[in-house]
Amino acid sequence: MTDTGRTTAENAVLALLLEVSSTPKPGNVDREREYPDLRFEDFVTGAVGTLDGFERAADGASLGPAFERAIAGMSQQSGGNTQFGAVLLLMPLVAAAGEGTVTAERASDIVAETTVEDTVAFFTAFDHVDVAVDDPPPDMDDLDVRRGSAAETAIRERGITLAELMDESADRDGLAAEYTNGFARTFAAADAIEAGSGPITDRAAAVFLELLTEEPDTFVVTKHDEATAREVTERAEAVLAGEEAADDLAEELVEREINPGTTADIIAGGLFVALERGLEV
Amino acid sequence: MTDTGRTTAENAVLALLLEVSSTPKPGNVDREREYPDLRFEDFVTGAVGTLDGFERAADGASLGPAFERAIAGMSQQSGGNTQFGAVLLLMPLVAAAGEGTVTAERASDIVAETTVEDTVAFFTAFDHVDVAVDDPPPDMDDLDVRRGSAAETAIRERGITLAELMDESADRDGLAAEYTNGFARTFAAADAIEAGSGPITDRAAAVFLELLTEEPDTFVVTKHDEATAREVTERAEAVLAGEEAADDLAEELVEREINPGTTADIIAGGLFVALERGLEV
């Protein structure tokens, strides 16, 4: 509970809603832009659907099963994968906040405490929704997340915890990197949102652009390639330098279906941390 | 619980979110239009804040106290009154749905079962937020809702139930009229939204315009006057006749701060009923 009377789980849902309401966030669905098969209303509905999973995490449930429940709820809309990555990033933050205070240290400890059961549940979450992911490394073929719950035996044989799995992916997945690097970008985003002024959704959109210039978006690398992700970074720099309009870049990236989803996920995480620390809407 | 796994209370929150996401809804805050002091993000935050109150109503709590709790939660954002009317309209519908099925008959029975305690709690809800309302009739001066909880003694002396209070207001308040007339426009809106095709927020915006042509919006009458409300009705007719663009009317009404809030509330009610009956987003 915060001063607003909202529970931790409600703040997590609100963070997802404020993230998708923030505009312009070039390439991503936001209040003013959507794809014919992936709409603003899908994100809104997906966000509401995560509540029960977040409540479980806030109440001390294991990370993996709480995540799987949130994704099952999120998937109850026709757009498919709306917030898989954001929910993944939020889970340890919500679990930490549920204990009292959201800190990077406690969230990292909660990740470190994950078990093989969490990995099984994490894979099972992929049964609910199609997620764009990279092929696994050759020596980890049996741990392709796209196998979903069918990978259970392989997971148990390898005995890999969710923390170990994230560690394996951290060099090519910006969310796994947050899990293993102390949620550095998430808390930096929270700081930047808190330091801003004016409407929260304007602040979040501004911080989104800043994050985009800092590192290539790994979701864009996965869906397209490194060159495309670098181009997005450079174009975001041009916007910040005043050489290009954010709205123009937003139109173009949606047109080309280039959506920097990992960066949006980090904004959702930053919004949650800021809300928990008392950010007023 | 519906097939989506969402609870009744979650569907109520989702209805509020889909309502404000529906655009264009001339004069009202929506995904593409907002006022400097009443923003889209305020509505999103207000919607999330209502959850606990709706959960209580769905669990069988008395209507008035559940409403007051929802409004206390809704008010935890800087925009002030975002969804007071919509929450009022939703309450008996949520209570009916919480028992199993949302029907106009059961919702009306729940209204008829209200007591003086519900009236006291209803007035107390006005302590949390400023709401634009008419002066009461001369013989009901002591029952001015703007007195909030200070009216408790007067309410108890008169022994007026919430159903009786709504009945007194039904001729000048479109939401009180729904309470007393079997929620006719709410269920008609649900039917129309269900009968449509395409994105839910497009359907809801279309039904909003239709409702606007049918009856003057009582919130516009309260904030402005009868003539303004009639003008809005005629302009909405012109939009439906293809003589005026909905977006142009939306821009103009926002500019003139004419917001047909009662009609938007009925859309929120219609969305909730449709979601409960299985509408898929």
Coordinates of C-alpha atoms in Angstrom, one line a residue:
Chain A
M1 CA 0.0 0.0 0.0
T2 CA 1.2 3.5 -0.8
D3 CA -0.3 6.8 0.3
T4 CA -2.6 6.8 -2.7
G5 CA -4.5 3.8 -1.4
R6 CA -3.4 1.8 -4.4
T7 CA -1.9 -1.7 -3.8
T8 CA 1.4 -2.7 -5.2
A9 CA -0.3 -4.8 -7.8
E10 CA -2.5 -1.9 -8.8
N11 CA 0.6 0.3 -9.2
A12 CA 2.0 -2.4 -11.5
V13 CA -1.1 -2.4 -13.7
L14 CA -1.1 1.4 -13.6
A15 CA 2.5 1.4 -14.8
L16 CA 1.6 -0.7 -17.8
L17 CA -1.3 1.6 -18.6
L18 CA 0.7 4.8 -18.2
E19 CA 3.5 3.3 -20.4
V20 CA 1.1 2.6 -23.3
S21 CA -0.5 6.0 -22.8
S22 CA 2.8 7.8 -23.2
T23 CA 3.2 9.3 -26.6
P24 CA 5.1 9.6 -28.9
K25 CA 7.1 6.5 -28.3
P26 CA 8.5 5.9 -31.8
G27 CA 7.6 2.5 -33.2
N28 CA 5.5 1.3 -30.3
V29 CA 1.8 1.2 -29.8
D30 CA 0.8 4.3 -27.8
R31 CA -2.3 6.5 -27.3
E32 CA -2.0 7.9 -30.8
R33 CA -0.6 5.0 -32.8
E34 CA -1.5 1.3 -33.2
Y35 CA -1.2 -1.6 -35.6
P36 CA -4.4 -3.1 -37.2
D37 CA -3.7 -6.3 -35.4
L38 CA -2.2 -4.9 -32.2
R39 CA -4.3 -2.1 -30.8
F40 CA -4.3 0.3 -27.9
E41 CA -7.3 -1.5 -26.5
D42 CA -5.4 -4.8 -26.5
F43 CA -2.7 -3.2 -24.3
V44 CA -5.4 -1.7 -22.0
T45 CA -7.1 -5.1 -21.7
G46 CA -3.8 -6.9 -21.3
A47 CA -2.8 -4.6 -18.5
V48 CA -6.0 -5.3 -16.5
G49 CA -5.5 -9.0 -17.1
T50 CA -2.2 -9.0 -15.3
L51 CA -3.6 -8.0 -11.9
D52 CA -4.1 -11.4 -10.3
G53 CA -0.5 -12.4 -11.2
F54 CA 0.9 -9.2 -9.8
E55 CA -1.2 -9.7 -6.6
R56 CA 0.3 -13.1 -6.2
A57 CA 3.9 -11.8 -6.6
A58 CA 3.2 -8.9 -4.1
D59 CA 1.8 -11.5 -1.7
G60 CA 5.1 -13.5 -1.8
A61 CA 4.3 -16.2 -4.4
S62 CA 7.2 -17.6 -6.3
L63 CA 8.3 -15.5 -9.2
G64 CA 7.7 -18.0 -12.0
P65 CA 4.2 -19.1 -11.2
A66 CA 3.1 -15.5 -10.5
F67 CA 4.6 -14.5 -13.9
E68 CA 2.8 -17.3 -15.7
R69 CA -0.5 -16.3 -14.1
A70 CA 0.0 -12.7 -15.1
I71 CA 0.7 -13.7 -18.7
A72 CA -2.3 -16.0 -18.8
G73 CA -4.4 -13.0 -17.8
M74 CA -2.6 -10.6 -20.2
S75 CA -3.3 -12.9 -23.1
Q76 CA -7.1 -12.6 -22.8
Q77 CA -7.3 -10.1 -25.7
S78 CA -7.0 -10.5 -29.5
G79 CA -3.7 -8.6 -30.0
G80 CA -1.5 -11.5 -28.8
N81 CA 1.7 -10.4 -27.0
T82 CA 1.2 -7.0 -25.6
Q83 CA 3.3 -6.8 -22.4
F84 CA 5.2 -10.0 -22.0
G85 CA 8.5 -8.3 -21.5
A86 CA 7.2 -5.5 -19.3
V87 CA 5.5 -8.1 -17.0
L88 CA 8.7 -10.1 -16.8
L89 CA 10.6 -7.0 -15.8
L90 CA 8.0 -5.9 -13.3
M91 CA 7.7 -9.3 -11.5
P92 CA 10.8 -9.1 -9.2
L93 CA 10.1 -5.4 -8.6
V94 CA 6.6 -6.1 -7.5
A95 CA 7.8 -8.9 -5.3
A96 CA 10.3 -6.6 -3.7
A97 CA 7.7 -3.8 -3.3
G98 CA 5.2 -6.3 -1.8
E99 CA 7.7 -6.9 1.0
G100 CA 7.7 -3.2 1.8
T101 CA 10.1 -1.2 -0.3
V102 CA 11.1 -1.6 -3.9
T103 CA 14.9 -1.5 -4.2
A104 CA 17.2 -2.8 -6.8
E105 CA 19.1 -4.9 -4.2
R106 CA 16.0 -6.7 -2.9
A107 CA 14.7 -7.3 -6.5
S108 CA 18.0 -8.8 -7.4
D109 CA 18.0 -11.0 -4.3
I110 CA 14.5 -12.2 -5.3
V111 CA 15.9 -13.1 -8.7
A112 CA 18.8 -14.9 -7.1
E113 CA 16.4 -17.0 -5.0
T114 CA 14.6 -18.4 -8.0
T115 CA 14.5 -22.2 -8.5
V116 CA 14.0 -24.7 -11.3
E117 CA 10.3 -24.5 -10.6
D118 CA 10.4 -20.8 -11.6
T119 CA 12.1 -21.7 -14.9
V120 CA 9.4 -24.3 -15.6
A121 CA 6.6 -21.8 -15.0
F122 CA 8.5 -19.2 -17.0
F123 CA 8.5 -21.6 -20.0
T124 CA 4.8 -22.4 -19.4
A125 CA 4.0 -18.7 -19.8
F126 CA 5.0 -19.1 -23.5
D127 CA 2.1 -21.5 -24.0
H128 CA -0.3 -18.6 -23.6
V129 CA 1.1 -16.2 -26.2
D130 CA 3.5 -16.0 -29.2
V131 CA 6.6 -14.0 -28.3
A132 CA 9.3 -13.0 -30.7
V133 CA 12.5 -14.5 -29.4
D134 CA 15.9 -15.4 -30.8
D135 CA 17.0 -19.0 -31.4
P136 CA 18.8 -20.4 -28.4
P137 CA 22.5 -21.1 -28.6
P138 CA 23.3 -24.4 -30.3
D139 CA 24.2 -26.1 -27.0
M140 CA 20.8 -25.1 -25.5
D141 CA 18.4 -26.3 -28.3
D142 CA 16.3 -28.2 -25.8
L143 CA 15.8 -24.9 -23.8
D144 CA 14.1 -23.0 -26.6
V145 CA 11.4 -21.0 -24.8
R146 CA 9.1 -21.4 -27.7
R147 CA 8.7 -25.1 -26.6
G148 CA 6.8 -23.7 -23.6
S149 CA 5.8 -26.3 -21.1
A150 CA 7.1 -29.1 -23.4
A151 CA 10.6 -28.1 -22.3
E152 CA 9.8 -29.1 -18.7
T153 CA 11.8 -32.4 -18.8
A154 CA 14.8 -30.7 -20.3
I155 CA 14.7 -27.9 -17.8
R156 CA 14.6 -30.4 -14.9
E157 CA 17.4 -32.4 -16.4
R158 CA 19.6 -29.4 -16.6
G159 CA 18.4 -28.1 -13.3
I160 CA 18.6 -24.5 -14.5
T161 CA 17.1 -21.8 -12.3
L162 CA 15.4 -18.7 -13.7
A163 CA 18.3 -16.6 -12.5
E164 CA 20.8 -18.8 -14.4
L165 CA 18.6 -18.7 -17.5
M166 CA 18.5 -14.9 -17.4
D167 CA 22.2 -14.9 -16.9
E168 CA 22.7 -17.0 -20.1
S169 CA 20.6 -14.5 -22.1
A170 CA 21.8 -11.2 -20.6
D171 CA 24.2 -10.5 -23.4
R172 CA 21.5 -10.4 -26.1
D173 CA 18.3 -9.6 -24.2
G174 CA 17.9 -6.2 -22.5
L175 CA 15.4 -7.5 -19.9
A176 CA 17.6 -10.5 -18.9
A177 CA 20.3 -7.9 -18.6
E178 CA 18.2 -6.0 -16.1
Y179 CA 17.6 -9.2 -14.1
T180 CA 21.4 -9.8 -13.8
N181 CA 22.7 -6.2 -13.7
G182 CA 20.8 -4.9 -10.7
F183 CA 18.0 -3.3 -12.8
A184 CA 20.2 -0.4 -13.5
R185 CA 18.4 1.1 -16.5
T186 CA 15.0 0.6 -14.8
F187 CA 15.9 2.6 -11.7
A188 CA 17.7 5.2 -13.9
A189 CA 14.4 5.5 -15.8
A190 CA 12.5 5.9 -12.6
D191 CA 14.9 8.7 -11.5
A192 CA 14.5 10.5 -14.8
I193 CA 10.7 10.3 -14.7
E194 CA 10.7 11.6 -11.1
A195 CA 13.1 14.4 -12.0
G196 CA 10.9 15.6 -14.9
S197 CA 7.9 17.9 -14.7
G198 CA 4.5 18.1 -16.3
P199 CA 2.2 15.2 -17.3
I200 CA 3.6 11.8 -16.5
T201 CA 3.0 10.4 -19.9
D202 CA 5.0 13.3 -21.5
R203 CA 7.9 12.6 -19.1
A204 CA 7.8 8.9 -19.8
A205 CA 7.9 9.5 -23.6
A206 CA 10.9 11.8 -23.2
V207 CA 12.8 9.3 -21.1
F208 CA 11.9 6.6 -23.7
L209 CA 13.7 8.6 -26.3
E210 CA 16.7 9.1 -24.1
L211 CA 16.9 5.4 -23.3
L212 CA 16.7 4.6 -27.0
T213 CA 19.8 6.7 -27.7
E214 CA 21.8 4.9 -25.0
E215 CA 21.6 1.3 -26.2
P216 CA 20.3 -0.6 -29.2
D217 CA 16.9 -2.1 -28.4
T218 CA 17.3 -5.9 -28.2
F219 CA 13.7 -6.6 -29.3
V220 CA 14.5 -4.7 -32.5
V221 CA 17.7 -6.8 -32.9
T222 CA 15.6 -10.0 -32.5
K223 CA 12.8 -9.0 -34.8
H224 CA 15.0 -7.3 -37.4
D225 CA 18.8 -7.0 -37.0
E226 CA 21.7 -5.1 -35.3
A227 CA 21.8 -2.6 -38.2
T228 CA 18.1 -1.7 -37.7
A229 CA 18.5 -1.3 -34.0
R230 CA 21.6 1.0 -34.5
E231 CA 19.5 3.0 -37.0
V232 CA 16.8 3.5 -34.4
T233 CA 19.4 4.6 -31.9
E234 CA 20.8 7.2 -34.3
R235 CA 17.4 8.4 -35.3
A236 CA 16.5 8.9 -31.6
E237 CA 19.7 10.9 -31.2
A238 CA 18.6 13.1 -34.1
V239 CA 15.3 13.7 -32.4
L240 CA 17.0 14.7 -29.2
A241 CA 19.3 17.0 -31.2
G242 CA 16.3 18.7 -32.7
E243 CA 17.1 17.5 -36.2
E244 CA 14.0 15.3 -36.5
A245 CA 10.5 15.4 -35.2
A246 CA 9.6 12.7 -32.7
D247 CA 6.1 12.3 -34.3
D248 CA 7.7 11.9 -37.8
L249 CA 10.0 9.1 -36.5
A250 CA 7.0 7.6 -34.7
E251 CA 5.0 7.5 -38.0
E252 CA 7.9 6.0 -39.9
L253 CA 8.8 3.3 -37.4
V254 CA 5.2 2.2 -37.1
E255 CA 5.0 2.1 -40.9
R256 CA 8.1 -0.1 -41.0
E257 CA 6.8 -2.2 -38.1
I258 CA 10.0 -1.5 -36.1
N259 CA 9.0 -1.4 -32.4
P260 CA 11.6 -1.0 -29.7
G261 CA 9.7 -3.0 -27.2
T262 CA 12.5 -3.7 -24.7
T263 CA 12.9 0.0 -24.2
A264 CA 9.2 0.4 -23.6
D265 CA 9.4 -2.4 -21.1
I266 CA 12.1 -0.5 -19.2
I267 CA 9.8 2.6 -19.1
A268 CA 7.0 0.5 -17.6
G269 CA 9.5 -0.8 -15.0
G270 CA 10.7 2.8 -14.3
L271 CA 7.1 4.0 -14.0
F272 CA 6.3 1.3 -11.5
V273 CA 9.3 2.1 -9.3
A274 CA 8.4 5.8 -9.4
L275 CA 4.8 5.1 -8.5
E276 CA 5.9 3.0 -5.6
R277 CA 8.2 5.8 -4.4
G278 CA 5.3 8.2 -4.4
L279 CA 5.2 9.7 -7.9
E280 CA 1.9 11.6 -8.2
V281 CA -0.2 11.4 -11.3
Chain B
M1 CA -15.7 -14.5 -13.3
T2 CA -16.2 -14.6 -17.0
D3 CA -14.4 -16.8 -19.6
T4 CA -11.6 -14.3 -19.8
G5 CA -10.5 -15.0 -16.3
R6 CA -11.2 -11.3 -15.4
T7 CA -13.3 -10.7 -12.3
T8 CA -16.4 -8.6 -12.4
A9 CA -14.5 -5.8 -10.7
E10 CA -11.7 -6.0 -13.3
N11 CA -14.4 -5.7 -16.0
A12 CA -15.7 -2.6 -14.4
V13 CA -12.2 -1.0 -14.4
L14 CA -11.7 -2.2 -18.0
A15 CA -15.0 -0.6 -19.0
L16 CA -13.8 2.8 -17.6
L17 CA -10.5 2.4 -19.4
L18 CA -12.1 1.4 -22.7
E19 CA -14.6 4.4 -22.4
V20 CA -11.8 7.0 -22.1
S21 CA -9.8 5.2 -24.8
S22 CA -12.7 5.5 -27.3
T23 CA -12.2 8.4 -29.7
P24 CA -13.6 10.7 -30.9
K25 CA -16.1 11.4 -28.2
P26 CA -16.8 15.0 -28.9
G27 CA -16.2 17.3 -25.9
N28 CA -14.9 14.6 -23.5
V29 CA -11.4 13.6 -22.6
D30 CA -10.3 10.7 -24.8
R31 CA -7.2 9.1 -26.1
E32 CA -6.5 12.0 -28.4
R33 CA -7.9 15.0 -26.5
E34 CA -7.5 16.3 -23.0
Y35 CA -7.7 19.4 -20.9
P36 CA -4.6 21.0 -19.3
D37 CA -6.0 20.3 -15.9
L38 CA -7.9 17.1 -16.7
R39 CA -5.8 14.6 -18.6
F40 CA -6.0 11.2 -20.1
E41 CA -3.6 9.9 -17.4
D42 CA -5.9 11.2 -14.7
F43 CA -8.7 9.0 -16.1
V44 CA -6.4 6.0 -16.3
T45 CA -5.3 6.5 -12.7
G46 CA -8.8 7.2 -11.6
A47 CA -10.0 3.9 -13.2
V48 CA -7.4 1.8 -11.4
G49 CA -8.3 3.5 -8.2
T50 CA -11.9 2.3 -8.3
L51 CA -11.0 -1.4 -8.2
D52 CA -11.4 -2.0 -4.4
G53 CA -14.8 -0.3 -4.4
F54 CA -16.0 -2.4 -7.3
E55 CA -14.6 -5.6 -5.6
R56 CA -16.7 -4.8 -2.5
A57 CA -19.8 -4.2 -4.6
A58 CA -19.2 -7.5 -6.5
D59 CA -18.8 -9.3 -3.2
G60 CA -22.2 -8.1 -1.9
A61 CA -21.3 -5.0 0.1
S62 CA -24.0 -2.3 0.4
L63 CA -24.1 0.0 -2.7
G64 CA -23.4 3.3 -0.9
P65 CA -20.3 2.3 1.0
A66 CA -18.9 0.4 -2.0
F67 CA -19.5 3.5 -4.1
E68 CA -17.8 5.8 -1.6
R69 CA -14.8 3.5 -1.4
A70 CA -14.5 3.5 -5.3
I71 CA -14.7 7.3 -5.4
A72 CA -12.1 7.7 -2.6
G73 CA -9.8 5.5 -4.8
M74 CA -10.7 7.3 -8.0
S75 CA -9.9 10.7 -6.5
Q76 CA -6.2 9.8 -6.0
Q77 CA -5.0 11.7 -9.0
S78 CA -4.6 15.4 -9.8
G79 CA -7.5 15.8 -12.3
G80 CA -10.3 15.9 -9.8
N81 CA -13.6 14.3 -10.8
T82 CA -12.8 11.9 -13.6
Q83 CA -15.5 9.2 -13.4
F84 CA -17.9 10.0 -10.6
G85 CA -21.0 9.5 -12.7
A86 CA -19.7 6.4 -14.5
V87 CA -18.8 4.7 -11.2
L88 CA -22.3 5.6 -9.8
L89 CA -23.9 4.0 -12.9
L90 CA -21.7 1.0 -12.7
M91 CA -22.2 0.2 -9.0
P92 CA -25.7 -1.6 -9.2
L93 CA -24.6 -3.3 -12.4
V94 CA -21.4 -4.6 -10.7
A95 CA -23.5 -5.7 -7.7
A96 CA -25.9 -7.6 -10.0
A97 CA -23.0 -9.2 -12.0
G98 CA -21.3 -10.2 -8.7
E99 CA -24.3 -12.3 -7.9
G100 CA -24.0 -14.2 -11.2
T101 CA -25.5 -12.3 -14.2
V102 CA -25.9 -8.7 -15.0
T103 CA -29.5 -7.9 -15.8
A104 CA -31.5 -4.7 -15.7
E105 CA -34.0 -6.3 -13.5
R106 CA -31.6 -7.4 -10.8
A107 CA -29.7 -4.1 -10.9
S108 CA -33.0 -2.3 -10.4
D109 CA -33.9 -4.5 -7.5
I110 CA -30.5 -3.8 -5.9
V111 CA -31.3 -0.1 -6.2
A112 CA -34.7 -0.6 -4.7
E113 CA -33.1 -2.4 -1.7
T114 CA -30.9 0.6 -0.8
T115 CA -31.3 2.2 2.6
V116 CA -30.7 5.5 4.4
E117 CA -27.1 4.3 5.1
D118 CA -26.5 4.1 1.3
T119 CA -27.6 7.7 1.0
V120 CA -25.2 8.8 3.8
A121 CA -22.3 7.0 2.1
F122 CA -23.3 8.5 -1.3
F123 CA -23.2 12.0 0.2
T124 CA -19.8 11.2 1.9
A125 CA -18.4 10.3 -1.6
F126 CA -18.8 14.0 -2.4
D127 CA -16.2 14.8 0.3
H128 CA -13.5 13.2 -1.9
V129 CA -14.0 15.2 -5.1
D130 CA -15.7 18.3 -6.5
V131 CA -18.6 17.3 -8.7
A132 CA -20.5 19.7 -10.9
V133 CA -24.2 19.4 -9.8
D134 CA -27.4 21.5 -9.9
D135 CA -28.8 23.3 -6.9
P136 CA -31.3 21.1 -5.1
P137 CA -35.0 22.0 -5.2
P138 CA -35.9 24.7 -2.6
D139 CA -37.6 22.2 -0.3
M140 CA -34.5 20.0 -0.3
D141 CA -31.9 22.7 0.6
D142 CA -30.5 20.5 3.4
L143 CA -30.0 17.7 1.0
D144 CA -27.5 19.5 -1.3
V145 CA -25.0 16.8 -2.2
R146 CA -22.2 19.4 -2.1
R147 CA -22.6 19.3 1.7
G148 CA -21.1 15.8 1.6
S149 CA -21.0 14.0 4.9
A150 CA -22.2 17.2 6.7
A151 CA -25.7 16.4 5.4
E152 CA -25.8 13.2 7.4
T153 CA -28.2 14.5 10.1
A154 CA -30.5 15.9 7.5
I155 CA -30.5 12.6 5.6
R156 CA -31.3 10.6 8.7
E157 CA -34.1 13.1 9.7
R158 CA -35.7 12.7 6.3
G159 CA -35.0 9.0 6.2
I160 CA -34.4 9.1 2.4
T161 CA -33.1 6.0 0.7
L162 CA -30.6 6.2 -2.2
A163 CA -33.4 4.9 -4.5
E164 CA -35.7 7.7 -3.3
L165 CA -33.0 10.2 -3.8
M166 CA -32.4 9.1 -7.3
D167 CA -36.1 9.1 -8.0
E168 CA -36.2 12.8 -6.9
S169 CA -33.4 13.6 -9.4
A170 CA -34.4 11.5 -12.3
D171 CA -36.1 14.3 -14.3
R172 CA -32.9 16.4 -14.4
D173 CA -30.1 13.8 -14.1
G174 CA -29.5 11.2 -16.8
L175 CA -27.8 8.8 -14.4
A176 CA -30.5 9.0 -11.7
A177 CA -32.9 8.4 -14.6
E178 CA -31.0 5.1 -15.4
Y179 CA -31.4 4.1 -11.7
T180 CA -35.1 4.6 -11.8
N181 CA -36.0 3.6 -15.4
G182 CA -34.4 0.1 -15.5
F183 CA -31.1 1.2 -17.0
A184 CA -32.7 1.3 -20.4
R185 CA -30.1 3.5 -22.2
T186 CA -27.2 1.5 -20.6
F187 CA -28.5 -1.8 -21.9
A188 CA -29.3 -0.3 -25.3
A189 CA -25.7 0.9 -25.5
A190 CA -24.5 -2.6 -24.6
D191 CA -26.6 -4.0 -27.4
A192 CA -25.4 -1.5 -29.9
I193 CA -21.7 -2.1 -28.9
E194 CA -22.2 -5.8 -29.2
A195 CA -23.9 -5.4 -32.6
G196 CA -21.0 -3.5 -34.0
S197 CA -17.8 -4.8 -35.6
G198 CA -14.2 -3.8 -35.5
P199 CA -12.2 -2.3 -32.6
I200 CA -14.3 -1.9 -29.4
T201 CA -13.1 1.7 -28.9
D202 CA -14.4 2.7 -32.4
R203 CA -17.7 1.0 -31.7
A204 CA -18.1 2.8 -28.4
A205 CA -17.3 6.1 -30.0
A206 CA -20.0 5.5 -32.6
V207 CA -22.6 4.6 -30.0
F208 CA -21.6 7.7 -28.0
L209 CA -22.6 9.9 -31.0
E210 CA -25.9 8.0 -31.4
L211 CA -26.8 8.4 -27.7
L212 CA -25.9 12.1 -28.0
T213 CA -28.5 12.6 -30.7
E214 CA -31.2 10.9 -28.7
E215 CA -31.3 13.0 -25.6
P216 CA -29.7 16.2 -24.3
D217 CA -26.8 15.4 -22.0
T218 CA -27.8 16.4 -18.5
F219 CA -24.2 17.1 -17.4
V220 CA -24.0 19.8 -20.2
V221 CA -27.4 21.2 -19.0
T222 CA -25.9 21.4 -15.4
K223 CA -22.6 22.9 -16.4
H224 CA -24.0 25.2 -19.2
D225 CA -27.7 25.2 -20.0
E226 CA -30.5 23.6 -22.0
A227 CA -29.7 25.5 -25.1
T228 CA -26.1 24.3 -25.1
A229 CA -27.2 20.7 -24.6
R230 CA -29.7 21.0 -27.5
E231 CA -26.9 22.4 -29.7
V232 CA -24.7 19.4 -28.9
T233 CA -27.6 17.1 -29.8
E234 CA -28.1 18.9 -33.1
R235 CA -24.4 18.9 -33.9
A236 CA -24.2 15.2 -33.2
E237 CA -27.1 14.7 -35.6
A238 CA -25.1 16.6 -38.2
V239 CA -22.1 14.3 -37.7
L240 CA -24.3 11.2 -38.1
A241 CA -25.8 12.8 -41.3
G242 CA -22.3 13.2 -42.7
E243 CA -22.6 17.0 -42.6
E244 CA -19.9 17.6 -40.0
A245 CA -16.7 15.7 -39.1
A246 CA -16.7 14.1 -35.7
D247 CA -13.1 15.2 -35.2
D248 CA -14.0 18.8 -35.9
L249 CA -16.9 18.7 -33.4
A250 CA -14.5 17.1 -30.9
E251 CA -12.0 19.9 -31.3
E252 CA -14.6 22.6 -31.0
L253 CA -16.4 21.2 -27.9
V254 CA -13.1 20.7 -26.1
E255 CA -12.2 24.3 -27.0
R256 CA -15.5 25.5 -25.5
E257 CA -15.2 23.1 -22.6
I258 CA -18.5 21.5 -23.3
N259 CA -18.2 17.9 -22.2
P260 CA -21.2 15.6 -22.4
G261 CA -20.2 13.5 -19.4
T262 CA -23.5 11.8 -18.7
T263 CA -23.5 10.3 -22.2
A264 CA -19.9 9.0 -21.7
D265 CA -21.0 7.5 -18.3
I266 CA -23.7 5.5 -20.1
I267 CA -21.1 4.3 -22.6
A268 CA -19.0 3.0 -19.7
G269 CA -22.0 1.2 -18.3
G270 CA -22.8 -0.3 -21.7
L271 CA -19.2 -1.4 -22.1
F272 CA -19.3 -3.1 -18.7
V273 CA -22.6 -4.9 -19.5
A274 CA -21.1 -6.0 -22.9
L275 CA -17.9 -7.3 -21.3
E276 CA -19.8 -9.2 -18.7
R277 CA -21.9 -10.8 -21.4
G278 CA -18.8 -11.9 -23.2
L279 CA -17.7 -9.1 -25.5
E280 CA -14.2 -9.9 -26.7
V281 CA -11.5 -7.2 -26.9

